[in-house]
Amino acid sequence: MKALIPYKKKNAKSRLSPALTLEEREEFVELMLRDVVSSLKEASIKEIDVLTTPDNGVPKDLDVNVVLSEHDLNEAINEYLEQENKPIFIIMADLPMVRACHVNDIVSRTEDVVIVPGKGGGTNVIFIKDPSNYHVKYYGSSFLNHCNIAKARGCSVFIYDSFMLSTDIDEPHDLVEIMLHGHGNSQKYVNERFDMKTGKARAKINAAGDA
Amino acid sequence: MKALIPYKKKNAKSRLSPALTLEEREEFVELMLRDVVSSLKEASIKEIDVLTTPDNGVPKDLDVNVVLSEHDLNEAINEYLEQENKPIFIIMADLPMVRACHVNDIVSRTEDVVIVPGKGGGTNVIFIKDPSNYHVKYYGSSFLNHCNIAKARGCSVFIYDSFMLSTDIDEPHDLVEIMLHGHGNSQKYVNERFDMKTGKARAKINAAGDA
């Protein structure tokens, strides 16, 4: 079994710009990557490939393989899948709330494909038993795409229901979820920078020190 | 075991107003309530109390007990808990994606209290084994409140992780989740009124028939 983590550092997460500067965002995505890698390793996935572009530095101390591609996300992953025969656990790098127990639950399913939906029809994790009989189609409602591809290929599917894994960190309000439910490097980073603002409405972030 | 569903129909869900008129919202919250009740019954919770105010009509054909209170949510629920000795499953009425399997999973936990977090620090479901030894504190970061109350009362806690139950239907973009992952009356209602708009970004709703 192998894990594949698509990763983009350079100019990452522009929708977080109301809360974090470019430099902070680039630092933060690296910390989220570290948390994802750490949970995968704790779950005993030892072979981890980080898929990135040549200009996106993956930290040297991370003990992962770096797979470089200049192609777009779908093309790059599908090229990768074509050359693999082990089951592949594809997880996005912006899911720092993933824990080893999630990974273990997902890889122990008996279905051919396990899909973890993200908000708004995204696919946050997909576990593919036989990569030679599957291809991915991210963007838009990739959740529906991935269900349909499984159907067309005759693959059984399990939809894994997790709030922690549905929450990719894209917008400032997502940072609150890290404060409440996260762990590791990313939680430490967010806690150092923000306070939680609670009133009658939902909790929101507040720059630390602001009134 | 009993279920308690706080319910507000009159002028409900104002944040859905960009997508639904007042009349439609009142119709829709009733359909969501029906879906919640239906999943509870399928999970064999036969005793269902709907907590509402005198001016909020609960449909007669629903086969639930109506509990009326003019107090605010916390006061009304805490009065209810004080008079109960059976385990109580408190679920919000705007969680139409709940399924019987969620309910069964939650009530079969051995911990004293099971909390299902919602987005932004909310509590979407809380299952309380011994209502005489617990009280609720909704609004703001009720998730943290409920964890702290359990700690203060010496109750063991399980945090139940579910995207479907974390998604209370508050804003137009939540309707997409019903289209993708819902079922029953609420899904039928949303599908009849909206199309899904997918591009490279997340799926969004579109008024049915719009370009």
GROMACS .gro file of N, CA and C in nm, chain A residues 15 102 117-121 139-141 143-144 159 161-166 168 170-171 176-177 180-181 196 198-203, chain B residues 15 102 117-121 139-141 143-144 159 161-166 168 170-171 176-177 180-181 196 198-203:
model
  198
   15ARG      N    1  -0.730   3.177  -0.072
   15ARG     CA    2  -0.854   3.213  -0.001
   15ARG      C    3  -0.833   3.231   0.149
  102HIS      N    4  -0.853   0.725   1.126
  102HIS     CA    5  -0.926   0.743   0.999
  102HIS      C    6  -0.861   0.659   0.889
  117PRO      N    7  -1.595   1.220   0.095
  117PRO     CA    8  -1.637   1.347   0.035
  117PRO      C    9  -1.590   1.467   0.116
  118GLY      N   10  -1.560   1.574   0.045
  118GLY     CA   11  -1.535   1.704   0.107
  118GLY      C   12  -1.658   1.791   0.087
  119LYS      N   13  -1.654   1.908   0.147
  119LYS     CA   14  -1.765   2.002   0.131
  119LYS      C   15  -1.783   2.038  -0.016
  120GLY      N   16  -1.906   2.062  -0.057
  120GLY     CA   17  -1.932   2.112  -0.192
  120GLY      C   18  -1.899   2.014  -0.302
  121GLY      N   19  -1.907   1.885  -0.274
  121GLY     CA   20  -1.889   1.785  -0.378
  121GLY      C   21  -1.745   1.748  -0.407
  139TYR      N   22  -1.175   1.835  -0.939
  139TYR     CA   23  -1.237   1.964  -0.971
  139TYR      C   24  -1.388   1.948  -0.988
  140GLY      N   25  -1.459   2.056  -0.961
  140GLY     CA   26  -1.605   2.055  -0.969
  140GLY      C   27  -1.659   1.951  -0.873
  141SER      N   28  -1.764   1.882  -0.914
  141SER     CA   29  -1.817   1.780  -0.825
  141SER      C   30  -1.741   1.650  -0.845
  143PHE      N   31  -1.668   1.435  -0.634
  143PHE     CA   32  -1.732   1.324  -0.561
  143PHE      C   33  -1.822   1.245  -0.656
  144LEU      N   34  -1.906   1.317  -0.731
  144LEU     CA   35  -1.994   1.247  -0.826
  144LEU      C   36  -1.913   1.181  -0.937
  159ILE      N   37  -1.869   0.501   0.085
  159ILE     CA   38  -1.857   0.644   0.114
  159ILE      C   39  -1.825   0.657   0.262
  161ASP      N   40  -1.780   0.861   0.590
  161ASP     CA   41  -1.843   0.983   0.642
  161ASP      C   42  -1.762   1.040   0.758
  162SER      N   43  -1.693   1.150   0.735
  162SER     CA   44  -1.612   1.209   0.842
  162SER      C   45  -1.611   1.361   0.831
  163PHE      N   46  -1.649   1.426   0.938
  163PHE     CA   47  -1.642   1.573   0.944
  163PHE      C   48  -1.496   1.617   0.938
  164MET      N   49  -1.410   1.546   1.010
  164MET     CA   50  -1.268   1.585   1.015
  164MET      C   51  -1.203   1.577   0.877
  165LEU      N   52  -1.244   1.477   0.800
  165LEU     CA   53  -1.185   1.462   0.666
  165LEU      C   54  -1.263   1.539   0.559
  166SER      N   55  -1.381   1.583   0.592
  166SER     CA   56  -1.454   1.666   0.494
  166SER      C   57  -1.403   1.809   0.498
  168ASP      N   58  -1.143   2.041   0.445
  168ASP     CA   59  -1.016   2.088   0.392
  168ASP      C   60  -1.004   2.236   0.431
  170ASP      N   61  -0.950   2.578   0.361
  170ASP     CA   62  -0.948   2.669   0.247
  170ASP      C   63  -0.973   2.813   0.287
  171GLU      N   64  -1.057   2.832   0.385
  171GLU     CA   65  -1.102   2.967   0.417
  171GLU      C   66  -1.079   2.996   0.565
  176VAL      N   67  -1.096   2.767   1.251
  176VAL     CA   68  -1.162   2.740   1.380
  176VAL      C   69  -1.171   2.589   1.405
  177GLU      N   70  -1.195   2.515   1.299
  177GLU     CA   71  -1.208   2.369   1.315
  177GLU      C   72  -1.075   2.308   1.362
  180LEU      N   73  -1.048   2.368   1.727
  180LEU     CA   74  -1.139   2.284   1.806
  180LEU      C   75  -1.107   2.135   1.797
  181HIS      N   76  -1.068   2.089   1.678
  181HIS     CA   77  -1.062   1.944   1.656
  181HIS      C   78  -0.927   1.896   1.604
  196MET      N   79  -1.023   3.239   1.956
  196MET     CA   80  -1.155   3.201   1.910
  196MET      C   81  -1.252   3.305   1.964
  198THR      N   82  -1.627   3.374   2.038
  198THR     CA   83  -1.756   3.306   2.047
  198THR      C   84  -1.860   3.401   2.103
  199GLY      N   85  -1.975   3.395   2.043
  199GLY     CA   86  -2.087   3.474   2.093
  199GLY      C   87  -2.206   3.383   2.083
  200LYS      N   88  -2.319   3.437   2.042
  200LYS     CA   89  -2.435   3.350   2.026
  200LYS      C   90  -2.420   3.269   1.896
  201ALA      N   91  -2.349   3.328   1.799
  201ALA     CA   92  -2.334   3.262   1.670
  201ALA      C   93  -2.218   3.162   1.674
  202ARG      N   94  -2.186   3.109   1.559
  202ARG     CA   95  -2.075   3.015   1.550
  202ARG      C   96  -1.943   3.078   1.590
  203ALA      N   97  -1.853   2.995   1.634
  203ALA     CA   98  -1.720   3.042   1.671
  203ALA      C   99  -1.648   3.092   1.545
  226ARG      N  100  -3.116   3.267   0.710
  226ARG     CA  101  -2.995   3.268   0.627
  226ARG      C  102  -3.012   3.193   0.494
  313HIS      N  103  -2.642   0.616   1.167
  313HIS     CA  104  -2.577   0.712   1.255
  313HIS      C  105  -2.636   0.700   1.397
  328PRO      N  106  -2.010   1.706   1.682
  328PRO     CA  107  -1.987   1.847   1.655
  328PRO      C  108  -2.044   1.890   1.521
  329GLY      N  109  -2.091   2.014   1.517
  329GLY     CA  110  -2.129   2.078   1.392
  329GLY      C  111  -2.019   2.175   1.352
  330LYS      N  112  -2.034   2.233   1.237
  330LYS     CA  113  -1.937   2.333   1.190
  330LYS      C  114  -1.930   2.450   1.288
  331GLY      N  115  -1.811   2.507   1.303
  331GLY     CA  116  -1.797   2.629   1.381
  331GLY      C  117  -1.822   2.612   1.529
  332GLY      N  118  -1.798   2.490   1.581
  332GLY     CA  119  -1.808   2.471   1.725
  332GLY      C  120  -1.947   2.440   1.776
  350TYR      N  121  -2.545   2.751   2.178
  350TYR     CA  122  -2.500   2.881   2.127
  350TYR      C  123  -2.348   2.897   2.144
  351GLY      N  124  -2.290   2.977   2.055
  351GLY     CA  125  -2.146   2.998   2.060
  351GLY      C  126  -2.075   2.867   2.039
  352SER      N  127  -1.965   2.847   2.108
  352SER     CA  128  -1.896   2.720   2.092
  352SER      C  129  -1.954   2.618   2.188
  354PHE      N  130  -1.993   2.313   2.146
  354PHE     CA  131  -1.913   2.190   2.149
  354PHE      C  132  -1.817   2.192   2.268
  355LEU      N  133  -1.745   2.303   2.283
  355LEU     CA  134  -1.654   2.314   2.397
  355LEU      C  135  -1.731   2.316   2.529
  370ILE      N  136  -1.649   1.168   2.099
  370ILE     CA  137  -1.678   1.265   1.993
  370ILE      C  138  -1.704   1.185   1.866
  372ASP      N  139  -1.761   1.152   1.484
  372ASP     CA  140  -1.713   1.226   1.368
  372ASP      C  141  -1.796   1.195   1.244
  373SER      N  142  -1.879   1.288   1.202
  373SER     CA  143  -1.961   1.263   1.083
  373SER      C  144  -1.982   1.392   1.003
  374PHE      N  145  -1.946   1.386   0.876
  374PHE     CA  146  -1.971   1.499   0.786
  374PHE      C  147  -2.122   1.520   0.771
  375MET      N  148  -2.197   1.410   0.758
  375MET     CA  149  -2.341   1.421   0.736
  375MET      C  150  -2.411   1.486   0.856
  376LEU      N  151  -2.361   1.457   0.975
  376LEU     CA  152  -2.423   1.515   1.095
  376LEU      C  153  -2.361   1.648   1.134
  377SER      N  154  -2.247   1.681   1.078
  377SER     CA  155  -2.188   1.813   1.105
  377SER      C  156  -2.256   1.919   1.019
  379ASP      N  157  -2.546   2.103   0.938
  379ASP     CA  158  -2.680   2.157   0.959
  379ASP      C  159  -2.708   2.250   0.841
  381ASP      N  160  -2.807   2.559   0.700
  381ASP     CA  161  -2.825   2.699   0.738
  381ASP      C  162  -2.818   2.794   0.621
  382GLU      N  163  -2.730   2.763   0.526
  382GLU     CA  164  -2.702   2.858   0.420
  382GLU      C  165  -2.722   2.791   0.284
  387VAL      N  166  -2.650   2.210  -0.138
  387VAL     CA  167  -2.576   2.121  -0.230
  387VAL      C  168  -2.547   1.987  -0.163
  388GLU      N  169  -2.518   1.992  -0.033
  388GLU     CA  170  -2.486   1.867   0.037
  388GLU      C  171  -2.608   1.775   0.040
  391LEU      N  172  -2.629   1.606  -0.289
  391LEU     CA  173  -2.524   1.505  -0.308
  391LEU      C  174  -2.539   1.386  -0.213
  392HIS      N  175  -2.574   1.413  -0.088
  392HIS     CA  176  -2.565   1.309   0.014
  392HIS      C  177  -2.695   1.284   0.089
  407MET      N  178  -2.753   2.168  -0.981
  407MET     CA  179  -2.618   2.182  -0.929
  407MET      C  180  -2.533   2.246  -1.037
  409THR      N  181  -2.165   2.303  -1.152
  409THR     CA  182  -2.028   2.259  -1.125
  409THR      C  183  -1.934   2.317  -1.228
  410GLY      N  184  -1.823   2.360  -1.182
  410GLY     CA  185  -1.720   2.409  -1.272
  410GLY      C  186  -1.591   2.355  -1.217
  411LYS      N  187  -1.487   2.436  -1.219
  411LYS     CA  188  -1.361   2.390  -1.159
  411LYS      C  189  -1.371   2.400  -1.006
  412ALA      N  190  -1.453   2.495  -0.960
  412ALA     CA  191  -1.466   2.516  -0.815
  412ALA      C  192  -1.567   2.418  -0.757
  413ARG      N  193  -1.598   2.440  -0.631
  413ARG     CA  194  -1.696   2.355  -0.564
  413ARG      C  195  -1.832   2.367  -0.629
  414ALA      N  196  -1.910   2.262  -0.612
  414ALA     CA  197  -2.046   2.264  -0.664
  414ALA      C  198  -2.129   2.366  -0.588
   0.00000   0.00000   0.00000
